[in-house]
Amino acid sequence: MMSLVAAAHDAYEVALIASDKPDAAGLGWAKAQGLATWALSPKGIGKPAYEAALDAALREAGVGTIALAGYMRLLSDDFVTRWRGRIINIHPSLLPKYKGLDTHARAIEAGDSHGGCSVHVVTEELDGGAVLGQAEVAIEPGDTAETLAARVLIAEHRLYPRVLADFVKR
Protein backbone atom coordinates (compact mmCIF):
# COMPACT_ATOMS: atom_id res chain seq x y z
CA MET A 1 0.00 0.00 0.00
CA MET A 2 2.77 2.41 0.86
CA SER A 3 4.52 1.70 -2.43
CA LEU A 4 1.31 2.36 -4.34
CA VAL A 5 0.78 5.65 -2.51
CA ALA A 6 4.40 6.73 -3.00
CA ALA A 7 4.22 6.05 -6.74
CA ALA A 8 0.84 7.71 -7.35
CA HIS A 9 2.08 11.18 -8.38
CA ASP A 10 0.25 12.08 -11.60
CA ALA A 11 -0.42 8.47 -12.63
CA TYR A 12 -3.42 7.92 -10.36
CA GLU A 13 -5.12 9.37 -7.31
CA VAL A 14 -5.44 7.46 -4.07
CA ALA A 15 -9.03 8.15 -3.07
CA LEU A 16 -9.34 5.84 -0.06
CA ILE A 17 -7.28 3.43 2.02
CA ALA A 18 -9.65 0.75 3.29
CA SER A 19 -9.01 -2.15 5.63
CA ASP A 20 -10.83 -5.02 7.28
CA LYS A 21 -8.48 -4.57 10.25
CA PRO A 22 -9.21 -1.33 12.12
CA ASP A 23 -5.88 -1.57 13.99
CA ALA A 24 -3.77 -2.04 10.82
CA ALA A 25 -0.55 -0.03 11.01
CA GLY A 26 -1.00 1.16 7.43
CA LEU A 27 -4.12 3.09 8.39
CA GLY A 28 -2.18 5.26 10.81
CA TRP A 29 0.47 5.87 8.19
CA ALA A 30 -2.19 6.78 5.60
CA LYS A 31 -3.88 9.22 7.98
CA ALA A 32 -0.51 10.85 8.67
CA GLN A 33 -0.15 11.34 4.88
CA GLY A 34 -3.53 13.10 4.81
CA LEU A 35 -5.27 10.25 2.98
CA ALA A 36 -8.88 9.28 3.56
CA THR A 37 -9.23 5.98 5.42
CA TRP A 38 -12.01 3.54 6.21
CA ALA A 39 -11.90 0.43 8.37
CA LEU A 40 -14.42 -2.10 9.56
CA SER A 41 -13.94 -5.58 10.94
CA PRO A 42 -16.25 -8.12 9.32
CA LYS A 43 -16.37 -10.15 12.53
CA GLY A 44 -19.89 -10.43 13.89
CA ILE A 45 -21.63 -8.67 11.00
CA GLY A 46 -21.30 -11.23 8.23
CA LYS A 47 -19.80 -10.99 4.78
CA PRO A 48 -22.82 -9.45 2.99
CA ALA A 49 -23.13 -6.59 5.50
CA TYR A 50 -19.38 -6.01 5.53
CA GLU A 51 -19.14 -5.92 1.74
CA ALA A 52 -22.17 -3.61 1.49
CA ALA A 53 -20.47 -1.16 3.86
CA LEU A 54 -17.19 -1.45 1.95
CA ASP A 55 -18.95 -0.93 -1.37
CA ALA A 56 -20.70 2.18 -0.02
CA ALA A 57 -17.44 3.62 1.31
CA LEU A 58 -15.64 3.02 -1.99
CA ARG A 59 -18.43 4.61 -4.02
CA GLU A 60 -18.74 7.58 -1.65
CA ALA A 61 -14.99 8.20 -2.02
CA GLY A 62 -15.29 8.14 -5.82
CA VAL A 63 -13.07 5.09 -6.26
CA GLY A 64 -12.75 3.96 -9.87
CA THR A 65 -10.27 1.12 -9.42
CA ILE A 66 -9.62 -1.07 -6.39
CA ALA A 67 -5.99 -2.07 -5.91
CA LEU A 68 -5.82 -4.81 -3.30
CA ALA A 69 -2.64 -4.83 -1.24
CA GLY A 70 -2.31 -7.26 1.63
CA TYR A 71 -6.04 -7.94 1.62
CA MET A 72 -6.28 -11.60 2.55
CA ARG A 73 -10.06 -12.07 2.39
CA LEU A 74 -11.88 -13.66 -0.50
CA LEU A 75 -14.36 -11.25 -2.07
CA SER A 76 -17.80 -12.62 -2.82
CA ASP A 77 -18.87 -13.22 -6.41
CA ASP A 78 -21.50 -10.49 -5.93
CA PHE A 79 -18.91 -7.89 -4.89
CA VAL A 80 -16.59 -8.85 -7.76
CA THR A 81 -19.52 -8.60 -10.19
CA ARG A 82 -20.36 -5.07 -8.98
CA TRP A 83 -16.75 -3.99 -9.56
CA ARG A 84 -16.08 -6.19 -12.62
CA GLY A 85 -12.90 -5.23 -14.42
CA ARG A 86 -12.00 -2.61 -11.81
CA ILE A 87 -10.27 -4.70 -9.12
CA ILE A 88 -6.63 -5.72 -9.39
CA ASN A 89 -4.43 -7.66 -7.00
CA ILE A 90 -0.81 -8.68 -6.58
CA HIS A 91 -0.05 -12.36 -6.04
CA PRO A 92 3.31 -13.84 -4.98
CA SER A 93 3.75 -16.34 -7.80
CA LEU A 94 4.11 -16.42 -11.55
CA LEU A 95 0.46 -17.10 -12.31
CA PRO A 96 -1.09 -19.36 -13.40
CA LYS A 97 1.33 -21.33 -11.22
CA TYR A 98 0.64 -21.61 -7.51
CA LYS A 99 -2.71 -19.96 -6.98
CA GLY A 100 -3.68 -19.50 -3.35
CA LEU A 101 -1.34 -19.74 -0.38
CA ASP A 102 2.18 -21.04 0.34
CA THR A 103 3.40 -20.00 -3.10
CA HIS A 104 7.09 -19.68 -2.30
CA ALA A 105 7.37 -23.05 -0.58
CA ARG A 106 5.50 -24.68 -3.45
CA ALA A 107 7.85 -23.16 -6.06
CA ILE A 108 10.93 -24.29 -4.11
CA GLU A 109 9.53 -27.78 -3.56
CA ALA A 110 8.76 -28.10 -7.29
CA GLY A 111 12.38 -27.30 -8.14
CA ASP A 112 11.48 -24.16 -10.09
CA SER A 113 14.36 -21.91 -11.14
CA HIS A 114 12.28 -18.79 -10.55
CA GLY A 115 9.48 -17.55 -8.36
CA GLY A 116 8.03 -14.10 -8.64
CA CYS A 117 4.87 -12.08 -8.56
CA SER A 118 1.93 -11.29 -10.80
CA VAL A 119 -0.54 -8.43 -10.94
CA HIS A 120 -3.89 -9.67 -12.17
CA VAL A 121 -7.50 -8.65 -12.61
CA VAL A 122 -9.68 -10.05 -9.83
CA THR A 123 -12.45 -12.37 -10.98
CA GLU A 124 -14.69 -14.87 -9.24
CA GLU A 125 -11.98 -17.51 -9.75
CA LEU A 126 -9.24 -17.36 -7.10
CA ASP A 127 -6.14 -15.78 -8.69
CA GLY A 128 -7.67 -16.56 -12.07
CA GLY A 129 -8.07 -13.19 -13.81
CA ALA A 130 -6.02 -11.84 -16.69
CA VAL A 131 -2.37 -11.32 -15.78
CA LEU A 132 -1.37 -7.68 -16.34
CA GLY A 133 2.30 -7.94 -15.43
CA GLN A 134 4.86 -10.23 -13.83
CA ALA A 135 8.32 -10.04 -12.32
CA GLU A 136 10.59 -13.08 -12.03
CA VAL A 137 12.86 -13.63 -9.04
CA ALA A 138 15.56 -16.30 -9.16
CA ILE A 139 15.31 -19.11 -6.63
CA GLU A 140 18.80 -19.39 -5.17
CA PRO A 141 20.39 -22.55 -3.73
CA GLY A 142 19.44 -22.80 -0.06
CA ASP A 143 16.44 -20.50 -0.39
CA THR A 144 13.61 -20.95 2.08
CA ALA A 145 10.08 -19.71 1.63
CA GLU A 146 11.01 -16.75 3.84
CA THR A 147 14.16 -15.73 1.97
CA LEU A 148 12.41 -16.01 -1.38
CA ALA A 149 9.41 -14.07 -0.05
CA ALA A 150 11.68 -11.20 1.02
CA ARG A 151 13.13 -10.87 -2.49
CA VAL A 152 9.74 -11.25 -4.15
CA LEU A 153 8.38 -8.45 -1.94
CA ILE A 154 11.00 -6.09 -3.40
CA ALA A 155 9.86 -7.07 -6.90
CA GLU A 156 6.22 -6.54 -5.89
CA HIS A 157 6.96 -2.98 -4.75
CA ARG A 158 8.47 -2.22 -8.17
CA LEU A 159 5.90 -4.03 -10.31
CA TYR A 160 2.56 -3.15 -8.74
CA PRO A 161 2.70 0.67 -8.98
CA ARG A 162 3.78 0.53 -12.63
CA VAL A 163 1.05 -1.95 -13.59
CA LEU A 164 -1.58 0.00 -11.63
CA ALA A 165 -0.62 3.22 -13.44
CA ASP A 166 -0.90 1.49 -16.82
CA PHE A 167 -4.22 -0.14 -15.86
CA VAL A 168 -5.78 3.13 -14.69
CA LYS A 169 -4.72 4.90 -17.92
CA ARG A 170 -6.78 2.45 -19.95
mmCIF file of C-alpha atoms in Angstrom:
data_model
loop_
_atom_site.group_PDB
_atom_site.id
_atom_site.type_symbol
_atom_site.label_atom_id
_atom_site.label_comp_id
_atom_site.label_asym_id
_atom_site.label_seq_id
_atom_site.Cartn_x
_atom_site.Cartn_y
_atom_site.Cartn_z
ATOM 1 C CA MET A 1 0.000 0.000 0.000
ATOM 2 C CA MET A 2 2.770 2.414 0.865
ATOM 3 C CA SER A 3 4.524 1.697 -2.430
ATOM 4 C CA LEU A 4 1.307 2.362 -4.341
ATOM 5 C CA VAL A 5 0.785 5.653 -2.511
ATOM 6 C CA ALA A 6 4.401 6.730 -2.997
ATOM 7 C CA ALA A 7 4.218 6.047 -6.742
ATOM 8 C CA ALA A 8 0.838 7.707 -7.345
ATOM 9 C CA HIS A 9 2.078 11.182 -8.383
ATOM 10 C CA ASP A 10 0.251 12.081 -11.597
ATOM 11 C CA ALA A 11 -0.423 8.474 -12.627
ATOM 12 C CA TYR A 12 -3.416 7.919 -10.360
ATOM 13 C CA GLU A 13 -5.116 9.372 -7.314
ATOM 14 C CA VAL A 14 -5.437 7.465 -4.067
ATOM 15 C CA ALA A 15 -9.033 8.153 -3.070
ATOM 16 C CA LEU A 16 -9.337 5.841 -0.056
ATOM 17 C CA ILE A 17 -7.278 3.433 2.020
ATOM 18 C CA ALA A 18 -9.653 0.748 3.288
ATOM 19 C CA SER A 19 -9.007 -2.154 5.633
ATOM 20 C CA ASP A 20 -10.832 -5.023 7.282
ATOM 21 C CA LYS A 21 -8.477 -4.575 10.249
ATOM 22 C CA PRO A 22 -9.207 -1.332 12.117
ATOM 23 C CA ASP A 23 -5.884 -1.574 13.987
ATOM 24 C CA ALA A 24 -3.767 -2.039 10.821
ATOM 25 C CA ALA A 25 -0.553 -0.029 11.011
ATOM 26 C CA GLY A 26 -0.999 1.162 7.435
ATOM 27 C CA LEU A 27 -4.121 3.090 8.393
ATOM 28 C CA GLY A 28 -2.180 5.262 10.815
ATOM 29 C CA TRP A 29 0.473 5.869 8.191
ATOM 30 C CA ALA A 30 -2.190 6.777 5.597
ATOM 31 C CA LYS A 31 -3.882 9.222 7.980
ATOM 32 C CA ALA A 32 -0.509 10.852 8.666
ATOM 33 C CA GLN A 33 -0.151 11.337 4.882
ATOM 34 C CA GLY A 34 -3.531 13.102 4.811
ATOM 35 C CA LEU A 35 -5.274 10.248 2.983
ATOM 36 C CA ALA A 36 -8.882 9.283 3.557
ATOM 37 C CA THR A 37 -9.230 5.985 5.424
ATOM 38 C CA TRP A 38 -12.012 3.539 6.211
ATOM 39 C CA ALA A 39 -11.896 0.427 8.367
ATOM 40 C CA LEU A 40 -14.417 -2.105 9.557
ATOM 41 C CA SER A 41 -13.941 -5.578 10.944
ATOM 42 C CA PRO A 42 -16.252 -8.124 9.319
ATOM 43 C CA LYS A 43 -16.372 -10.150 12.530
ATOM 44 C CA GLY A 44 -19.887 -10.425 13.885
ATOM 45 C CA ILE A 45 -21.632 -8.666 11.001
ATOM 46 C CA GLY A 46 -21.302 -11.232 8.227
ATOM 47 C CA LYS A 47 -19.796 -10.995 4.781
ATOM 48 C CA PRO A 48 -22.819 -9.450 2.987
ATOM 49 C CA ALA A 49 -23.129 -6.589 5.500
ATOM 50 C CA TYR A 50 -19.383 -6.013 5.535
ATOM 51 C CA GLU A 51 -19.140 -5.917 1.744
ATOM 52 C CA ALA A 52 -22.173 -3.610 1.489
ATOM 53 C CA ALA A 53 -20.471 -1.163 3.865
ATOM 54 C CA LEU A 54 -17.192 -1.453 1.948
ATOM 55 C CA ASP A 55 -18.955 -0.927 -1.369
ATOM 56 C CA ALA A 56 -20.705 2.179 -0.022
ATOM 57 C CA ALA A 57 -17.439 3.623 1.311
ATOM 58 C CA LEU A 58 -15.641 3.021 -1.988
ATOM 59 C CA ARG A 59 -18.430 4.613 -4.024
ATOM 60 C CA GLU A 60 -18.739 7.578 -1.654
ATOM 61 C CA ALA A 61 -14.992 8.199 -2.020
ATOM 62 C CA GLY A 62 -15.288 8.143 -5.820
ATOM 63 C CA VAL A 63 -13.068 5.092 -6.259
ATOM 64 C CA GLY A 64 -12.749 3.962 -9.870
ATOM 65 C CA THR A 65 -10.267 1.124 -9.419
ATOM 66 C CA ILE A 66 -9.625 -1.069 -6.385
ATOM 67 C CA ALA A 67 -5.989 -2.068 -5.909
ATOM 68 C CA LEU A 68 -5.823 -4.814 -3.303
ATOM 69 C CA ALA A 69 -2.644 -4.828 -1.237
ATOM 70 C CA GLY A 70 -2.309 -7.263 1.632
ATOM 71 C CA TYR A 71 -6.043 -7.936 1.622
ATOM 72 C CA MET A 72 -6.285 -11.603 2.551
ATOM 73 C CA ARG A 73 -10.062 -12.072 2.395
ATOM 74 C CA LEU A 74 -11.882 -13.656 -0.502
ATOM 75 C CA LEU A 75 -14.355 -11.248 -2.065
ATOM 76 C CA SER A 76 -17.802 -12.619 -2.825
ATOM 77 C CA ASP A 77 -18.871 -13.215 -6.408
ATOM 78 C CA ASP A 78 -21.497 -10.486 -5.933
ATOM 79 C CA PHE A 79 -18.905 -7.895 -4.886
ATOM 80 C CA VAL A 80 -16.593 -8.854 -7.762
ATOM 81 C CA THR A 81 -19.519 -8.602 -10.194
ATOM 82 C CA ARG A 82 -20.363 -5.072 -8.984
ATOM 83 C CA TRP A 83 -16.748 -3.994 -9.558
ATOM 84 C CA ARG A 84 -16.083 -6.192 -12.619
ATOM 85 C CA GLY A 85 -12.901 -5.233 -14.424
ATOM 86 C CA ARG A 86 -12.003 -2.610 -11.812
ATOM 87 C CA ILE A 87 -10.265 -4.696 -9.119
ATOM 88 C CA ILE A 88 -6.628 -5.723 -9.388
ATOM 89 C CA ASN A 89 -4.425 -7.658 -7.003
ATOM 90 C CA ILE A 90 -0.814 -8.679 -6.578
ATOM 91 C CA HIS A 91 -0.050 -12.356 -6.040
ATOM 92 C CA PRO A 92 3.311 -13.835 -4.982
ATOM 93 C CA SER A 93 3.748 -16.337 -7.804
ATOM 94 C CA LEU A 94 4.108 -16.422 -11.553
ATOM 95 C CA LEU A 95 0.463 -17.104 -12.311
ATOM 96 C CA PRO A 96 -1.086 -19.358 -13.404
ATOM 97 C CA LYS A 97 1.334 -21.327 -11.223
ATOM 98 C CA TYR A 98 0.638 -21.612 -7.510
ATOM 99 C CA LYS A 99 -2.707 -19.958 -6.983
ATOM 100 C CA GLY A 100 -3.678 -19.499 -3.346
ATOM 101 C CA LEU A 101 -1.344 -19.740 -0.378
ATOM 102 C CA ASP A 102 2.178 -21.036 0.340
ATOM 103 C CA THR A 103 3.399 -20.004 -3.102
ATOM 104 C CA HIS A 104 7.093 -19.677 -2.303
ATOM 105 C CA ALA A 105 7.373 -23.053 -0.582
ATOM 106 C CA ARG A 106 5.505 -24.685 -3.450
ATOM 107 C CA ALA A 107 7.854 -23.159 -6.060
ATOM 108 C CA ILE A 108 10.934 -24.289 -4.107
ATOM 109 C CA GLU A 109 9.526 -27.782 -3.562
ATOM 110 C CA ALA A 110 8.757 -28.102 -7.286
ATOM 111 C CA GLY A 111 12.377 -27.303 -8.144
ATOM 112 C CA ASP A 112 11.480 -24.159 -10.092
ATOM 113 C CA SER A 113 14.357 -21.912 -11.138
ATOM 114 C CA HIS A 114 12.275 -18.786 -10.547
ATOM 115 C CA GLY A 115 9.476 -17.551 -8.361
ATOM 116 C CA GLY A 116 8.032 -14.102 -8.639
ATOM 117 C CA CYS A 117 4.873 -12.082 -8.562
ATOM 118 C CA SER A 118 1.933 -11.286 -10.805
ATOM 119 C CA VAL A 119 -0.540 -8.432 -10.939
ATOM 120 C CA HIS A 120 -3.894 -9.675 -12.171
ATOM 121 C CA VAL A 121 -7.504 -8.652 -12.614
ATOM 122 C CA VAL A 122 -9.678 -10.048 -9.830
ATOM 123 C CA THR A 123 -12.449 -12.375 -10.980
ATOM 124 C CA GLU A 124 -14.687 -14.868 -9.241
ATOM 125 C CA GLU A 125 -11.975 -17.509 -9.753
ATOM 126 C CA LEU A 126 -9.238 -17.358 -7.102
ATOM 127 C CA ASP A 127 -6.137 -15.778 -8.693
ATOM 128 C CA GLY A 128 -7.665 -16.564 -12.074
ATOM 129 C CA GLY A 129 -8.071 -13.190 -13.815
ATOM 130 C CA ALA A 130 -6.022 -11.842 -16.686
ATOM 131 C CA VAL A 131 -2.371 -11.316 -15.780
ATOM 132 C CA LEU A 132 -1.374 -7.683 -16.337
ATOM 133 C CA GLY A 133 2.297 -7.941 -15.428
ATOM 134 C CA GLN A 134 4.864 -10.229 -13.834
ATOM 135 C CA ALA A 135 8.323 -10.045 -12.318
ATOM 136 C CA GLU A 136 10.588 -13.083 -12.034
ATOM 137 C CA VAL A 137 12.859 -13.631 -9.038
ATOM 138 C CA ALA A 138 15.556 -16.303 -9.155
ATOM 139 C CA ILE A 139 15.312 -19.109 -6.628
ATOM 140 C CA GLU A 140 18.798 -19.395 -5.166
ATOM 141 C CA PRO A 141 20.385 -22.554 -3.730
ATOM 142 C CA GLY A 142 19.441 -22.799 -0.058
ATOM 143 C CA ASP A 143 16.436 -20.504 -0.392
ATOM 144 C CA THR A 144 13.614 -20.947 2.080
ATOM 145 C CA ALA A 145 10.081 -19.715 1.635
ATOM 146 C CA GLU A 146 11.010 -16.751 3.840
ATOM 147 C CA THR A 147 14.163 -15.728 1.971
ATOM 148 C CA LEU A 148 12.414 -16.015 -1.382
ATOM 149 C CA ALA A 149 9.413 -14.069 -0.045
ATOM 150 C CA ALA A 150 11.683 -11.198 1.017
ATOM 151 C CA ARG A 151 13.130 -10.869 -2.488
ATOM 152 C CA VAL A 152 9.736 -11.252 -4.151
ATOM 153 C CA LEU A 153 8.375 -8.448 -1.945
ATOM 154 C CA ILE A 154 11.002 -6.092 -3.403
ATOM 155 C CA ALA A 155 9.858 -7.073 -6.899
ATOM 156 C CA GLU A 156 6.217 -6.540 -5.894
ATOM 157 C CA HIS A 157 6.965 -2.985 -4.752
ATOM 158 C CA ARG A 158 8.469 -2.216 -8.170
ATOM 159 C CA LEU A 159 5.902 -4.033 -10.311
ATOM 160 C CA TYR A 160 2.559 -3.154 -8.741
ATOM 161 C CA PRO A 161 2.697 0.671 -8.980
ATOM 162 C CA ARG A 162 3.783 0.531 -12.635
ATOM 163 C CA VAL A 163 1.047 -1.951 -13.587
ATOM 164 C CA LEU A 164 -1.581 -0.003 -11.633
ATOM 165 C CA ALA A 165 -0.618 3.217 -13.437
ATOM 166 C CA ASP A 166 -0.902 1.488 -16.819
ATOM 167 C CA PHE A 167 -4.217 -0.139 -15.855
ATOM 168 C CA VAL A 168 -5.782 3.128 -14.694
ATOM 169 C CA LYS A 169 -4.719 4.904 -17.920
ATOM 170 C CA ARG A 170 -6.783 2.449 -19.947
#
